CSV table of C-alpha atoms in Angstrom, one decimal:
chain,number,residue,atom,x,y,z
A,1,GLU,CA,33.3,18.4,-32.2
A,2,GLN,CA,35.5,18.2,-28.9
A,3,HIS,CA,33.7,17.3,-25.8
A,4,GLN,CA,34.8,18.8,-22.6
A,5,THR,CA,36.1,16.4,-20.0
A,6,LEU,CA,34.1,16.3,-16.9
A,7,TYR,CA,36.3,14.5,-14.6
A,8,HIS,CA,40.0,13.6,-14.3
A,9,PHE,CA,39.8,10.2,-12.7
A,10,TRP,CA,37.1,7.3,-12.3
A,11,VAL,CA,37.1,4.6,-9.5
A,12,PHE,CA,35.2,1.7,-8.9
A,13,PRO,CA,33.2,2.5,-5.5
A,14,LEU,CA,34.2,-0.8,-4.0
A,15,ALA,CA,37.8,0.0,-4.4
A,16,LEU,CA,37.6,3.3,-2.5
A,17,PRO,CA,38.6,1.3,0.7
A,18,CYS,CA,41.8,0.4,-0.8
A,19,TRP,CA,42.7,4.2,-2.0
A,20,PHE,CA,41.6,5.2,1.3
A,21,GLN,CA,43.5,3.0,3.1
A,22,THR,CA,40.7,1.7,5.0
A,23,THR,CA,41.3,-1.0,7.6
A,24,LEU,CA,39.0,-2.5,10.1
A,25,GLU,CA,40.1,-0.2,12.8
A,26,ASN,CA,39.5,2.9,11.0
A,27,VAL,CA,36.2,2.4,9.3
A,28,PRO,CA,34.4,5.9,9.3
A,29,LEU,CA,31.7,5.4,12.2
A,30,ASN,CA,29.4,8.3,12.6
A,31,ILE,CA,26.7,7.1,14.5
A,32,PRO,CA,23.8,7.5,14.6
A,33,TYR,CA,22.9,8.7,11.4
A,34,LEU,CA,19.2,8.3,11.4
A,35,SER,CA,16.6,10.0,13.6
A,36,VAL,CA,13.2,9.2,14.9
A,37,ASP,CA,9.7,10.9,14.6
A,38,GLU,CA,9.4,12.1,18.5
A,39,THR,CA,5.5,11.9,18.3
A,40,LYS,CA,5.5,8.5,16.8
A,41,SER,CA,8.0,7.5,19.7
A,42,ALA,CA,5.6,8.9,22.1
A,43,TRP,CA,2.7,7.2,20.5
A,44,TRP,CA,4.5,3.8,21.0
A,45,LYS,CA,5.5,4.4,24.2
A,46,ASN,CA,2.1,5.0,25.3
A,47,TRP,CA,0.8,1.8,23.2
A,48,LEU,CA,3.5,-0.4,25.4
A,49,ASN,CA,2.4,1.1,28.7
A,50,SER,CA,-1.0,0.2,27.9
A,51,GLN,CA,-0.1,-3.4,27.0
A,52,THR,CA,2.6,-4.5,29.3
A,53,PRO,CA,3.9,-3.9,32.8
A,54,THR,CA,5.9,-0.9,33.0
A,55,LYS,CA,8.7,-3.0,34.8
A,56,ASN,CA,9.1,-5.5,31.9
A,57,LYS,CA,12.2,-5.3,29.4
A,58,ARG,CA,10.4,-4.6,25.9
A,59,VAL,CA,12.1,-6.9,23.6
A,60,GLY,CA,11.2,-6.9,20.1
A,61,LEU,CA,11.6,-9.7,17.5
A,62,VAL,CA,12.0,-10.3,13.8
A,63,TRP,CA,12.7,-14.2,13.1
A,64,ALA,CA,12.6,-13.9,8.9
A,65,GLY,CA,13.6,-11.7,6.3
A,66,ASN,CA,11.9,-11.0,3.0
A,67,PRO,CA,10.9,-14.1,1.5
A,68,VAL,CA,11.9,-13.3,-2.1
A,69,HIS,CA,15.6,-12.8,-0.8
A,70,SER,CA,17.8,-15.6,-2.3
A,71,ASN,CA,19.1,-16.6,1.0
A,72,ASP,CA,16.1,-16.3,2.9
A,73,ALA,CA,15.8,-20.1,3.6
A,74,ASN,CA,19.0,-19.8,5.6
A,75,ARG,CA,18.8,-16.3,7.2
A,76,SER,CA,15.3,-17.0,8.6
A,77,ILE,CA,14.1,-18.9,11.7
A,78,GLU,CA,10.8,-20.9,11.9
A,79,PHE,CA,8.3,-19.3,14.2
A,80,GLY,CA,8.0,-22.5,16.4
A,81,GLU,CA,11.7,-22.5,17.5
A,82,LEU,CA,11.0,-19.3,19.6
A,83,SER,CA,9.2,-21.3,22.2
A,84,ILE,CA,12.3,-21.6,23.7
A,85,PHE,CA,11.7,-18.0,25.3
A,86,ALA,CA,8.7,-18.9,26.5
A,87,ASN,CA,9.7,-19.1,30.4
A,88,VAL,CA,11.7,-15.7,30.6
A,89,GLN,CA,10.8,-13.7,33.1
A,90,ASN,CA,10.0,-10.1,33.0
A,91,VAL,CA,10.3,-9.5,29.4
A,92,THR,CA,7.5,-8.5,26.9
A,93,PHE,CA,8.2,-9.8,23.5
A,94,VAL,CA,6.9,-7.5,20.5
A,95,SER,CA,6.7,-8.7,17.1
A,96,LEU,CA,7.7,-6.3,14.4
A,97,GLN,CA,7.6,-9.3,11.8
A,98,LEU,CA,5.4,-8.1,8.9
A,99,GLY,CA,3.6,-10.5,6.2
A,100,GLU,CA,0.5,-12.6,5.8
A,101,LYS,CA,2.6,-15.9,7.2
A,102,ALA,CA,3.6,-14.1,10.5
A,103,GLN,CA,0.3,-12.7,11.2
A,104,ARG,CA,-1.2,-16.3,10.8
A,105,GLU,CA,1.5,-17.6,13.2
A,106,LEU,CA,1.1,-15.0,15.9
A,107,GLU,CA,-2.9,-15.3,15.7
A,108,SER,CA,-2.3,-19.2,16.1
A,109,CYS,CA,0.5,-18.7,18.9
A,110,GLN,CA,1.0,-22.4,19.4
A,111,ASN,CA,4.7,-22.1,20.8
A,112,GLY,CA,3.8,-21.1,24.3
A,113,ILE,CA,5.3,-17.3,23.9
A,114,THR,CA,3.1,-14.4,24.5
A,115,ILE,CA,4.1,-11.6,21.9
A,116,LEU,CA,2.4,-8.3,21.1
A,117,ASN,CA,1.8,-7.9,17.7
A,118,ALA,CA,2.9,-4.1,16.4
A,119,ALA,CA,2.7,-5.1,13.0
A,120,PRO,CA,-0.9,-3.5,12.2
A,121,PHE,CA,0.6,0.0,13.2
A,122,ILE,CA,3.7,-0.4,11.0
A,123,GLN,CA,3.3,1.6,7.7
A,124,ASP,CA,6.8,2.3,6.8
A,125,PHE,CA,10.4,2.7,8.2
A,126,THR,CA,9.5,5.8,10.2
A,127,ASP,CA,6.9,3.7,12.4
A,128,THR,CA,9.8,0.9,12.8
A,129,ALA,CA,12.3,3.5,13.8
A,130,ALA,CA,10.1,5.1,16.4
A,131,LEU,CA,9.0,1.7,18.0
A,132,LEU,CA,12.6,0.8,18.1
A,133,SER,CA,13.2,3.9,20.2
A,134,ALA,CA,10.4,2.8,22.8
A,135,LEU,CA,11.9,-0.8,23.0
A,136,ASP,CA,14.9,-1.9,25.1
A,137,LEU,CA,16.4,-4.4,22.8
A,138,LEU,CA,15.8,-6.0,19.3
A,139,ILE,CA,16.4,-9.3,18.4
A,140,THR,CA,16.5,-9.9,14.7
A,141,VAL,CA,17.8,-12.4,12.0
A,142,ASP,CA,19.9,-10.6,9.2
A,143,SER,CA,17.3,-8.3,7.7
A,144,SER,CA,16.2,-4.5,7.4
A,145,PRO,CA,15.6,-3.8,11.2
A,146,ALA,CA,19.0,-4.9,12.1
A,147,HIS,CA,20.5,-2.0,10.0
A,148,LEU,CA,17.9,0.4,11.2
A,149,ALA,CA,18.4,-0.4,14.8
A,150,GLY,CA,22.1,0.0,14.1
A,151,ALA,CA,21.8,3.2,12.2
A,152,LEU,CA,19.9,4.7,15.3
A,153,ASN,CA,22.3,3.2,17.5
A,154,LEU,CA,19.8,1.4,19.3
A,155,PRO,CA,20.4,-2.1,21.2
A,156,VAL,CA,20.3,-4.8,18.8
A,157,TRP,CA,21.0,-8.7,18.9
A,158,THR,CA,21.5,-10.0,15.3
A,159,LEU,CA,21.5,-13.7,14.9
A,160,ILE,CA,23.9,-14.6,12.0
A,161,THR,CA,24.1,-17.9,9.5
A,162,LYS,CA,27.3,-19.7,9.7
A,163,VAL,CA,28.0,-18.4,6.3
A,164,PRO,CA,27.2,-14.8,7.1
A,165,ASP,CA,27.0,-11.7,4.4
A,166,TRP,CA,30.4,-10.2,4.2
A,167,ARG,CA,29.3,-7.2,6.2
A,168,TRP,CA,29.4,-9.3,9.4
A,169,LEU,CA,33.0,-10.5,9.0
A,170,LEU,CA,34.0,-13.7,10.7
A,171,ASN,CA,34.9,-14.6,14.3
A,172,ARG,CA,33.5,-11.7,16.2
A,173,ASP,CA,30.4,-10.8,18.0
A,174,ASP,CA,30.5,-7.0,17.3
A,175,SER,CA,30.0,-4.9,14.2
A,176,ILE,CA,32.4,-2.4,12.8
A,177,TRP,CA,29.4,-0.5,11.0
A,178,TYR,CA,27.2,-0.3,14.3
A,179,LYS,CA,28.3,0.4,18.0
A,180,SER,CA,25.0,-0.9,19.4
A,181,THR,CA,24.9,-4.3,17.5
A,182,ARG,CA,26.0,-7.6,19.3
A,183,LEU,CA,26.2,-10.5,17.0
A,184,PHE,CA,25.2,-14.2,17.7
A,185,ARG,CA,26.5,-17.0,15.6
A,186,GLN,CA,25.7,-20.4,14.2
A,187,PRO,CA,28.2,-22.7,15.2
A,188,GLU,CA,27.0,-24.8,12.4
A,189,VAL,CA,24.9,-24.6,9.3
A,190,GLY,CA,21.4,-24.7,10.0
A,191,ASP,CA,22.0,-24.8,14.0
A,192,TRP,CA,19.4,-22.0,15.2
A,193,ALA,CA,18.7,-23.8,18.3
A,194,SER,CA,22.2,-22.9,20.0
A,195,VAL,CA,22.1,-19.9,18.7
A,196,LEU,CA,18.6,-19.2,20.6
A,197,GLN,CA,19.6,-20.8,23.5
A,198,ASP,CA,22.7,-18.4,23.7
A,199,VAL,CA,20.1,-15.4,23.4
A,200,LYS,CA,17.8,-16.8,26.3
A,201,VAL,CA,20.9,-16.8,28.6
A,202,ALA,CA,21.7,-13.3,27.5
A,203,LEU,CA,18.3,-12.4,28.1
A,204,GLU,CA,18.0,-13.7,31.5
A,205,ASN,CA,21.3,-12.1,32.4
A,206,LEU,CA,20.1,-8.9,31.1
């Protein structure tokens, strides 16, 4: 019995950039390619207005990724290190951090920084996306919210390890995938203190 050929060629997906002659300068960039639920976005804006002065910048924080990720110990930051932001003026920090550990840390909040906890109202990525649209900026480690904000073309500062995921490339503070992303890189392995100091200065300039 003869089988009809259903295709003429096959290719490994990761070989496509070679065949398309893709370079860093011509990577397709159609941003944003996601949108938000306007009803949910309006709810978040009302919630934020009820919680913080409207003159303040609203800055989201995500300091840890999924704990089961193989590289999580390197890419996540200890909550206590965020104390460097304690004296930043005219900024309201909003935690998008999920997980029981983060909730315990926010309840004790012994690092001197005041953070609004949005996690109880986040059920899925549509909630996260709507909240991001109501913020002025997201500061996050290399985690899913970084990519969500980038896909929505919303301002995001992503904190990168010395040895990064390949998508962030090397020796640059922008992203070829997301126009709205700014990268802050570790100068040495494990050195989050220098990264957070650079972020603090950038926040004060903002």
